[in-house]
């Protein structure tokens, strides 16, 4: 009968330790931060392709607020994530001007716990944020 209280105490301690280490920001908030840091210089603060570096690029950056609209009204999160992390190369766009963020995000997570998942989590947060800025 003493095992139950001991298990309860251990469980409570583990829960406290794990929940205390958790990143409590939502993906939308985290994605917005990542967007402003890595994407806004080309795609613009509002995602319309009018960032301060846009004029210096060979091709105008995409208006990210119309991703769903250009896809028949459906936000294709898999395609968005693959474009962000570099797995999807759009042939009609010619050479890739956009950085391969998957590799850049992966470098930033080297040495951190669960580093192998860091780039995917960042791409997921960015995709979630982009989903929130879609226009009709």
GROMACS .gro file of N, CA and C in nm:
model
  408
    1UNK      N    1   0.081  -0.119   0.000
    1UNK     CA    2   0.000   0.000   0.000
    1UNK      C    3   0.086   0.126   0.000
    2UNK      N    4   0.211   0.115   0.025
    2UNK     CA    5   0.297   0.233   0.028
    2UNK      C    6   0.342   0.273  -0.112
    3UNK      N    7   0.328   0.186  -0.211
    3UNK     CA    8   0.373   0.216  -0.347
    3UNK      C    9   0.292   0.330  -0.410
    4UNK      N   10   0.163   0.335  -0.383
    4UNK     CA   11   0.079   0.437  -0.444
    4UNK      C   12   0.122   0.578  -0.404
    5UNK      N   13   0.141   0.608  -0.275
    5UNK     CA   14   0.185   0.743  -0.240
    5UNK      C   15   0.323   0.776  -0.298
    6UNK      N   16   0.413   0.679  -0.301
    6UNK     CA   17   0.545   0.703  -0.357
    6UNK      C   18   0.535   0.733  -0.506
    7UNK      N   19   0.453   0.654  -0.578
    7UNK     CA   20   0.434   0.678  -0.721
    7UNK      C   21   0.373   0.816  -0.743
    8UNK      N   22   0.278   0.854  -0.663
    8UNK     CA   23   0.214   0.985  -0.675
    8UNK      C   24   0.314   1.098  -0.656
    9UNK      N   25   0.403   1.083  -0.560
    9UNK     CA   26   0.505   1.184  -0.534
    9UNK      C   27   0.603   1.193  -0.651
   10UNK      N   28   0.648   1.077  -0.698
   10UNK     CA   29   0.742   1.075  -0.811
   10UNK      C   30   0.676   1.134  -0.935
   11UNK      N   31   0.550   1.095  -0.959
   11UNK     CA   32   0.477   1.148  -1.074
   11UNK      C   33   0.463   1.299  -1.066
   12UNK      N   34   0.430   1.349  -0.948
   12UNK     CA   35   0.415   1.493  -0.930
   12UNK      C   36   0.547   1.566  -0.954
   13UNK      N   37   0.657   1.509  -0.905
   13UNK     CA   38   0.788   1.571  -0.925
   13UNK      C   39   0.826   1.572  -1.073
   14UNK      N   40   0.802   1.460  -1.140
   14UNK     CA   41   0.833   1.454  -1.283
   14UNK      C   42   0.749   1.554  -1.361
   15UNK      N   43   0.620   1.563  -1.332
   15UNK     CA   44   0.533   1.656  -1.400
   15UNK      C   45   0.582   1.800  -1.380
   16UNK      N   46   0.619   1.833  -1.258
   16UNK     CA   47   0.667   1.967  -1.227
   16UNK      C   48   0.795   1.997  -1.303
   17UNK      N   49   0.887   1.901  -1.306
   17UNK     CA   50   1.014   1.921  -1.375
   17UNK      C   51   0.992   1.939  -1.524
   18UNK      N   52   0.910   1.854  -1.583
   18UNK     CA   53   0.888   1.860  -1.727
   18UNK      C   54   0.810   1.985  -1.764
   19UNK      N   55   0.704   2.017  -1.690
   19UNK     CA   56   0.625   2.134  -1.725
   19UNK      C   57   0.703   2.262  -1.703
   20UNK      N   58   0.797   2.262  -1.612
   20UNK     CA   59   0.878   2.381  -1.588
   20UNK      C   60   0.977   2.406  -1.699
   21UNK      N   61   1.012   2.303  -1.777
   21UNK     CA   62   1.108   2.317  -1.885
   21UNK      C   63   1.042   2.340  -2.020
   22UNK      N   64   0.914   2.333  -2.021
   22UNK     CA   65   0.839   2.341  -2.146
   22UNK      C   66   0.835   2.484  -2.199
   23UNK      N   67   0.844   2.498  -2.330
   23UNK     CA   68   0.828   2.628  -2.395
   23UNK      C   69   0.678   2.654  -2.401
   24UNK      N   70   0.630   2.749  -2.323
   24UNK     CA   71   0.487   2.770  -2.311
   24UNK      C   72   0.431   2.866  -2.414
   25UNK      N   73   0.515   2.924  -2.498
   25UNK     CA   74   0.464   3.011  -2.603
   25UNK      C   75   0.388   2.927  -2.705
   26UNK      N   76   0.284   2.982  -2.760
   26UNK     CA   77   0.210   2.909  -2.862
   26UNK      C   78   0.291   2.910  -2.990
   27UNK      N   79   0.262   2.815  -3.079
   27UNK     CA   80   0.331   2.812  -3.208
   27UNK      C   81   0.307   2.941  -3.285
   28UNK      N   82   0.187   2.998  -3.270
   28UNK     CA   83   0.156   3.122  -3.341
   28UNK      C   84   0.249   3.235  -3.295
   29UNK      N   85   0.267   3.249  -3.164
   29UNK     CA   86   0.355   3.354  -3.111
   29UNK      C   87   0.499   3.325  -3.150
   30UNK      N   88   0.543   3.202  -3.131
   30UNK     CA   89   0.679   3.162  -3.166
   30UNK      C   90   0.702   3.177  -3.315
   31UNK      N   91   0.601   3.136  -3.394
   31UNK     CA   92   0.611   3.148  -3.539
   31UNK      C   93   0.620   3.293  -3.583
   32UNK      N   94   0.546   3.381  -3.516
   32UNK     CA   95   0.553   3.523  -3.548
   32UNK      C   96   0.691   3.580  -3.521
   33UNK      N   97   0.750   3.536  -3.411
   33UNK     CA   98   0.887   3.580  -3.379
   33UNK      C   99   0.985   3.531  -3.486
   34UNK      N  100   0.973   3.404  -3.523
   34UNK     CA  101   1.061   3.348  -3.627
   34UNK      C  102   1.039   3.421  -3.759
   35UNK      N  103   0.913   3.447  -3.791
   35UNK     CA  104   0.881   3.516  -3.916
   35UNK      C  105   0.949   3.653  -3.920
   36UNK      N  106   0.932   3.730  -3.814
   36UNK     CA  107   0.992   3.865  -3.812
   36UNK      C  108   1.144   3.858  -3.821
   37UNK      N  109   1.204   3.757  -3.760
   37UNK     CA  110   1.350   3.744  -3.760
   37UNK      C  111   1.404   3.698  -3.896
   38UNK      N  112   1.338   3.601  -3.959
   38UNK     CA  113   1.395   3.538  -4.077
   38UNK      C  114   1.326   3.569  -4.209
   39UNK      N  115   1.202   3.611  -4.208
   39UNK     CA  116   1.125   3.621  -4.332
   39UNK      C  117   1.086   3.764  -4.370
   40UNK      N  118   1.062   3.848  -4.271
   40UNK     CA  119   1.007   3.981  -4.297
   40UNK      C  120   1.098   4.068  -4.383
   41UNK      N  121   1.227   4.048  -4.380
   41UNK     CA  122   1.316   4.133  -4.459
   41UNK      C  123   1.289   4.117  -4.609
   42UNK      N  124   1.243   4.002  -4.652
   42UNK     CA  125   1.208   3.982  -4.793
   42UNK      C  126   1.057   3.986  -4.816
   43UNK      N  127   0.982   3.914  -4.732
   43UNK     CA  128   0.837   3.901  -4.753
   43UNK      C  129   0.757   4.016  -4.692
   44UNK      N  130   0.820   4.102  -4.614
   44UNK     CA  131   0.751   4.215  -4.554
   44UNK      C  132   0.689   4.180  -4.420
   45UNK      N  133   0.669   4.281  -4.338
   45UNK     CA  134   0.615   4.263  -4.204
   45UNK      C  135   0.479   4.195  -4.208
   46UNK      N  136   0.397   4.230  -4.306
   46UNK     CA  137   0.263   4.172  -4.317
   46UNK      C  138   0.259   4.051  -4.410
   47UNK      N  139   0.372   4.015  -4.471
   47UNK     CA  140   0.379   3.896  -4.556
   47UNK      C  141   0.338   3.918  -4.700
   48UNK      N  142   0.334   4.042  -4.745
   48UNK     CA  143   0.284   4.072  -4.880
   48UNK      C  144   0.392   4.075  -4.988
   49UNK      N  145   0.514   4.034  -4.954
   49UNK     CA  146   0.622   4.031  -5.053
   49UNK      C  147   0.690   4.164  -5.074
   50UNK      N  148   0.675   4.255  -4.979
   50UNK     CA  149   0.725   4.391  -4.996
   50UNK      C  150   0.827   4.431  -4.889
   51UNK      N  151   0.908   4.337  -4.848
   51UNK     CA  152   1.009   4.366  -4.747
   51UNK      C  153   1.119   4.456  -4.800
   52UNK      N  154   1.201   4.511  -4.712
   52UNK     CA  155   1.306   4.604  -4.754
   52UNK      C  156   1.410   4.544  -4.850
   53UNK      N  157   1.427   4.413  -4.850
   53UNK     CA  158   1.522   4.350  -4.942
   53UNK      C  159   1.458   4.303  -5.073
   54UNK      N  160   1.327   4.311  -5.084
   54UNK     CA  161   1.255   4.258  -5.200
   54UNK      C  162   1.305   4.316  -5.331
   55UNK      N  163   1.332   4.444  -5.335
   55UNK     CA  164   1.374   4.509  -5.459
   55UNK      C  165   1.510   4.459  -5.508
   56UNK      N  166   1.591   4.409  -5.418
   56UNK     CA  167   1.724   4.364  -5.458
   56UNK      C  168   1.727   4.219  -5.507
   57UNK      N  169   1.615   4.150  -5.501
   57UNK     CA  170   1.609   4.009  -5.543
   57UNK      C  171   1.574   3.996  -5.691
   58UNK      N  172   1.618   3.886  -5.753
   58UNK     CA  173   1.588   3.860  -5.893
   58UNK      C  174   1.438   3.842  -5.916
   59UNK      N  175   1.371   3.780  -5.821
   59UNK     CA  176   1.227   3.757  -5.831
   59UNK      C  177   1.160   3.812  -5.706
   60UNK      N  178   1.047   3.878  -5.725
   60UNK     CA  179   0.974   3.934  -5.612
   60UNK      C  180   0.931   3.822  -5.518
   61UNK      N  181   0.952   3.839  -5.387
   61UNK     CA  182   0.909   3.738  -5.291
   61UNK      C  183   0.757   3.719  -5.297
   62UNK      N  184   0.713   3.599  -5.267
   62UNK     CA  185   0.570   3.567  -5.270
   62UNK      C  186   0.493   3.646  -5.166
   63UNK      N  187   0.369   3.676  -5.200
   63UNK     CA  188   0.275   3.732  -5.104
   63UNK      C  189   0.225   3.613  -5.021
   64UNK      N  190   0.273   3.603  -4.900
   64UNK     CA  191   0.243   3.487  -4.815
   64UNK      C  192   0.103   3.492  -4.756
   65UNK      N  193   0.034   3.605  -4.774
   65UNK     CA  194  -0.103   3.613  -4.722
   65UNK      C  195  -0.203   3.548  -4.816
   66UNK      N  196  -0.157   3.510  -4.936
   66UNK     CA  197  -0.248   3.451  -5.035
   66UNK      C  198  -0.214   3.305  -5.068
   67UNK      N  199  -0.141   3.241  -4.982
   67UNK     CA  200  -0.104   3.101  -5.008
   67UNK      C  201  -0.228   3.013  -5.023
   68UNK      N  202  -0.322   3.025  -4.932
   68UNK     CA  203  -0.444   2.944  -4.938
   68UNK      C  204  -0.527   2.982  -5.060
   69UNK      N  205  -0.541   3.109  -5.085
   69UNK     CA  206  -0.621   3.158  -5.198
   69UNK      C  207  -0.568   3.102  -5.329
   70UNK      N  208  -0.435   3.101  -5.345
   70UNK     CA  209  -0.373   3.050  -5.467
   70UNK      C  210  -0.379   2.898  -5.476
   71UNK      N  211  -0.422   2.833  -5.368
   71UNK     CA  212  -0.433   2.688  -5.365
   71UNK      C  213  -0.579   2.645  -5.351
   72UNK      N  214  -0.666   2.718  -5.416
   72UNK     CA  215  -0.807   2.683  -5.415
   72UNK      C  216  -0.875   2.699  -5.281
   73UNK      N  217  -0.822   2.788  -5.196
   73UNK     CA  218  -0.882   2.814  -5.066
   73UNK      C  219  -0.833   2.724  -4.954
   74UNK      N  220  -0.739   2.634  -4.984
   74UNK     CA  221  -0.687   2.542  -4.882
   74UNK      C  222  -0.541   2.576  -4.851
   75UNK      N  223  -0.512   2.592  -4.724
   75UNK     CA  224  -0.374   2.616  -4.681
   75UNK      C  225  -0.304   2.480  -4.676
   76UNK      N  226  -0.208   2.459  -4.765
   76UNK     CA  227  -0.137   2.332  -4.775
   76UNK      C  228  -0.015   2.335  -4.683
   77UNK      N  229  -0.038   2.298  -4.556
   77UNK     CA  230   0.070   2.310  -4.458
   77UNK      C  231   0.191   2.225  -4.492
   78UNK      N  232   0.170   2.108  -4.551
   78UNK     CA  233   0.285   2.023  -4.587
   78UNK      C  234   0.373   2.093  -4.690
   79UNK      N  235   0.311   2.149  -4.794
   79UNK     CA  236   0.388   2.219  -4.897
   79UNK      C  237   0.457   2.342  -4.839
   80UNK      N  238   0.389   2.414  -4.749
   80UNK     CA  239   0.447   2.532  -4.687
   80UNK      C  240   0.570   2.491  -4.605
   81UNK      N  241   0.556   2.386  -4.525
   81UNK     CA  242   0.670   2.341  -4.444
   81UNK      C  243   0.785   2.294  -4.531
   82UNK      N  244   0.756   2.224  -4.640
   82UNK     CA  245   0.863   2.176  -4.729
   82UNK      C  246   0.930   2.292  -4.802
   83UNK      N  247   0.855   2.398  -4.830
   83UNK     CA  248   0.915   2.516  -4.892
   83UNK      C  249   1.006   2.587  -4.792
   84UNK      N  250   0.960   2.598  -4.669
   84UNK     CA  251   1.041   2.663  -4.565
   84UNK      C  252   1.170   2.587  -4.541
   85UNK      N  253   1.161   2.454  -4.525
   85UNK     CA  254   1.282   2.380  -4.488
   85UNK      C  255   1.368   2.339  -4.606
   86UNK      N  256   1.322   2.367  -4.728
   86UNK     CA  257   1.406   2.344  -4.845
   86UNK      C  258   1.381   2.214  -4.919
   87UNK      N  259   1.286   2.132  -4.874
   87UNK     CA  260   1.261   2.005  -4.942
   87UNK      C  261   1.181   2.022  -5.070
   88UNK      N  262   1.112   2.134  -5.086
   88UNK     CA  263   1.030   2.156  -5.205
   88UNK      C  264   1.092   2.267  -5.288
   89UNK      N  265   1.136   2.231  -5.406
   89UNK     CA  266   1.191   2.329  -5.498
   89UNK      C  267   1.087   2.349  -5.607
   90UNK      N  268   1.042   2.471  -5.626
   90UNK     CA  269   0.941   2.499  -5.727
   90UNK      C  270   1.015   2.530  -5.857
   91UNK      N  271   1.009   2.439  -5.952
   91UNK     CA  272   1.086   2.447  -6.075
   91UNK      C  273   1.058   2.576  -6.153
   92UNK      N  274   0.930   2.616  -6.160
   92UNK     CA  275   0.897   2.734  -6.238
   92UNK      C  276   0.953   2.863  -6.177
   93UNK      N  277   0.997   2.857  -6.055
   93UNK     CA  278   1.057   2.974  -5.991
   93UNK      C  279   1.203   2.992  -6.029
   94UNK      N  280   1.259   2.895  -6.099
   94UNK     CA  281   1.400   2.902  -6.134
   94UNK      C  282   1.487   2.871  -6.014
   95UNK      N  283   1.611   2.923  -6.012
   95UNK     CA  284   1.699   2.895  -5.898
   95UNK      C  285   1.638   2.944  -5.768
   96UNK      N  286   1.668   2.876  -5.663
   96UNK     CA  287   1.609   2.908  -5.533
   96UNK      C  288   1.679   3.029  -5.472
   97UNK      N  289   1.606   3.140  -5.462
   97UNK     CA  290   1.659   3.260  -5.396
   97UNK      C  291   1.642   3.251  -5.245
   98UNK      N  292   1.535   3.183  -5.203
   98UNK     CA  293   1.505   3.176  -5.060
   98UNK      C  294   1.604   3.082  -4.992
   99UNK      N  295   1.656   3.122  -4.877
   99UNK     CA  296   1.747   3.033  -4.804
   99UNK      C  297   1.678   2.902  -4.765
  100UNK      N  298   1.758   2.799  -4.752
  100UNK     CA  299   1.707   2.670  -4.706
  100UNK      C  300   1.705   2.676  -4.555
  101UNK      N  301   1.590   2.717  -4.500
  101UNK     CA  302   1.580   2.741  -4.358
  101UNK      C  303   1.594   2.614  -4.275
  102UNK      N  304   1.558   2.500  -4.330
  102UNK     CA  305   1.572   2.375  -4.255
  102UNK      C  306   1.716   2.355  -4.209
  103UNK      N  307   1.811   2.379  -4.297
  103UNK     CA  308   1.952   2.364  -4.262
  103UNK      C  309   1.995   2.471  -4.162
  104UNK      N  310   1.948   2.591  -4.180
  104UNK     CA  311   1.983   2.700  -4.089
  104UNK      C  312   1.925   2.675  -3.951
  105UNK      N  313   1.797   2.634  -3.945
  105UNK     CA  314   1.735   2.603  -3.816
  105UNK      C  315   1.807   2.486  -3.749
  106UNK      N  316   1.844   2.385  -3.827
  106UNK     CA  317   1.912   2.268  -3.770
  106UNK      C  318   2.044   2.308  -3.705
  107UNK      N  319   2.119   2.398  -3.769
  107UNK     CA  320   2.246   2.446  -3.712
  107UNK      C  321   2.225   2.513  -3.577
  108UNK      N  322   2.115   2.585  -3.564
  108UNK     CA  323   2.089   2.659  -3.441
  108UNK      C  324   2.052   2.568  -3.325
  109UNK      N  325   2.015   2.445  -3.354
  109UNK     CA  326   1.974   2.353  -3.248
  109UNK      C  327   2.083   2.253  -3.211
  110UNK      N  328   2.198   2.260  -3.277
  110UNK     CA  329   2.307   2.168  -3.247
  110UNK      C  330   2.345   2.181  -3.100
  111UNK      N  331   2.355   2.068  -3.032
  111UNK     CA  332   2.394   2.067  -2.891
  111UNK      C  333   2.280   2.082  -2.795
  112UNK      N  334   2.161   2.108  -2.845
  112UNK     CA  335   2.044   2.121  -2.758
  112UNK      C  336   1.976   1.986  -2.746
  113UNK      N  337   1.900   1.965  -2.638
  113UNK     CA  338   1.825   1.841  -2.627
  113UNK      C  339   1.727   1.826  -2.744
  114UNK      N  340   1.719   1.707  -2.797
  114UNK     CA  341   1.628   1.675  -2.908
  114UNK      C  342   1.654   1.763  -3.029
  115UNK      N  343   1.780   1.795  -3.055
  115UNK     CA  344   1.818   1.885  -3.163
  115UNK      C  345   1.766   1.838  -3.299
  116UNK      N  346   1.756   1.709  -3.318
  116UNK     CA  347   1.713   1.655  -3.446
  116UNK      C  348   1.573   1.704  -3.484
  117UNK      N  349   1.493   1.739  -3.385
  117UNK     CA  350   1.356   1.785  -3.411
  117UNK      C  351   1.343   1.937  -3.418
  118UNK      N  352   1.446   2.008  -3.381
  118UNK     CA  353   1.439   2.154  -3.371
  118UNK      C  354   1.399   2.223  -3.501
  119UNK      N  355   1.459   2.183  -3.612
  119UNK     CA  356   1.428   2.247  -3.740
  119UNK      C  357   1.283   2.223  -3.779
  120UNK      N  358   1.233   2.104  -3.752
  120UNK     CA  359   1.094   2.072  -3.785
  120UNK      C  360   0.999   2.152  -3.698
  121UNK      N  361   1.031   2.167  -3.572
  121UNK     CA  362   0.947   2.246  -3.481
  121UNK      C  363   0.944   2.392  -3.526
  122UNK      N  364   1.058   2.446  -3.569
  122UNK     CA  365   1.062   2.583  -3.617
  122UNK      C  366   0.979   2.599  -3.746
  123UNK      N  367   0.995   2.507  -3.839
  123UNK     CA  368   0.917   2.512  -3.963
  123UNK      C  369   0.768   2.501  -3.933
  124UNK      N  370   0.733   2.415  -3.838
  124UNK     CA  371   0.592   2.397  -3.797
  124UNK      C  372   0.536   2.528  -3.739
  125UNK      N  373   0.615   2.593  -3.653
  125UNK     CA  374   0.570   2.718  -3.592
  125UNK      C  375   0.552   2.826  -3.699
  126UNK      N  376   0.644   2.832  -3.794
  126UNK     CA  377   0.631   2.929  -3.903
  126UNK      C  378   0.508   2.900  -3.988
  127UNK      N  379   0.486   2.774  -4.021
  127UNK     CA  380   0.368   2.736  -4.101
  127UNK      C  381   0.240   2.772  -4.026
  128UNK      N  382   0.237   2.745  -3.897
  128UNK     CA  383   0.119   2.779  -3.817
  128UNK      C  384   0.095   2.930  -3.818
  129UNK      N  385   0.201   3.007  -3.808
  129UNK     CA  386   0.187   3.152  -3.813
  129UNK      C  387   0.135   3.196  -3.950
  130UNK      N  388   0.193   3.143  -4.058
  130UNK     CA  389   0.151   3.180  -4.193
  130UNK      C  390   0.003   3.147  -4.215
  131UNK      N  391  -0.042   3.040  -4.154
  131UNK     CA  392  -0.183   3.004  -4.166
  131UNK      C  393  -0.271   3.114  -4.108
  132UNK      N  394  -0.225   3.181  -4.003
  132UNK     CA  395  -0.305   3.284  -3.938
  132UNK      C  396  -0.311   3.415  -4.017
  133UNK      N  397  -0.222   3.436  -4.112
  133UNK     CA  398  -0.223   3.563  -4.187
  133UNK      C  399  -0.287   3.549  -4.325
  134UNK      N  400  -0.352   3.438  -4.351
  134UNK     CA  401  -0.416   3.418  -4.482
  134UNK      C  402  -0.535   3.512  -4.499
  135UNK      N  403  -0.550   3.564  -4.621
  135UNK     CA  404  -0.664   3.650  -4.654
  135UNK      C  405  -0.758   3.572  -4.744
  136UNK      N  406  -0.878   3.619  -4.757
  136UNK     CA  407  -0.977   3.550  -4.842
  136UNK      C  408  -0.952   3.571  -4.987
   0.00000   0.00000   0.00000
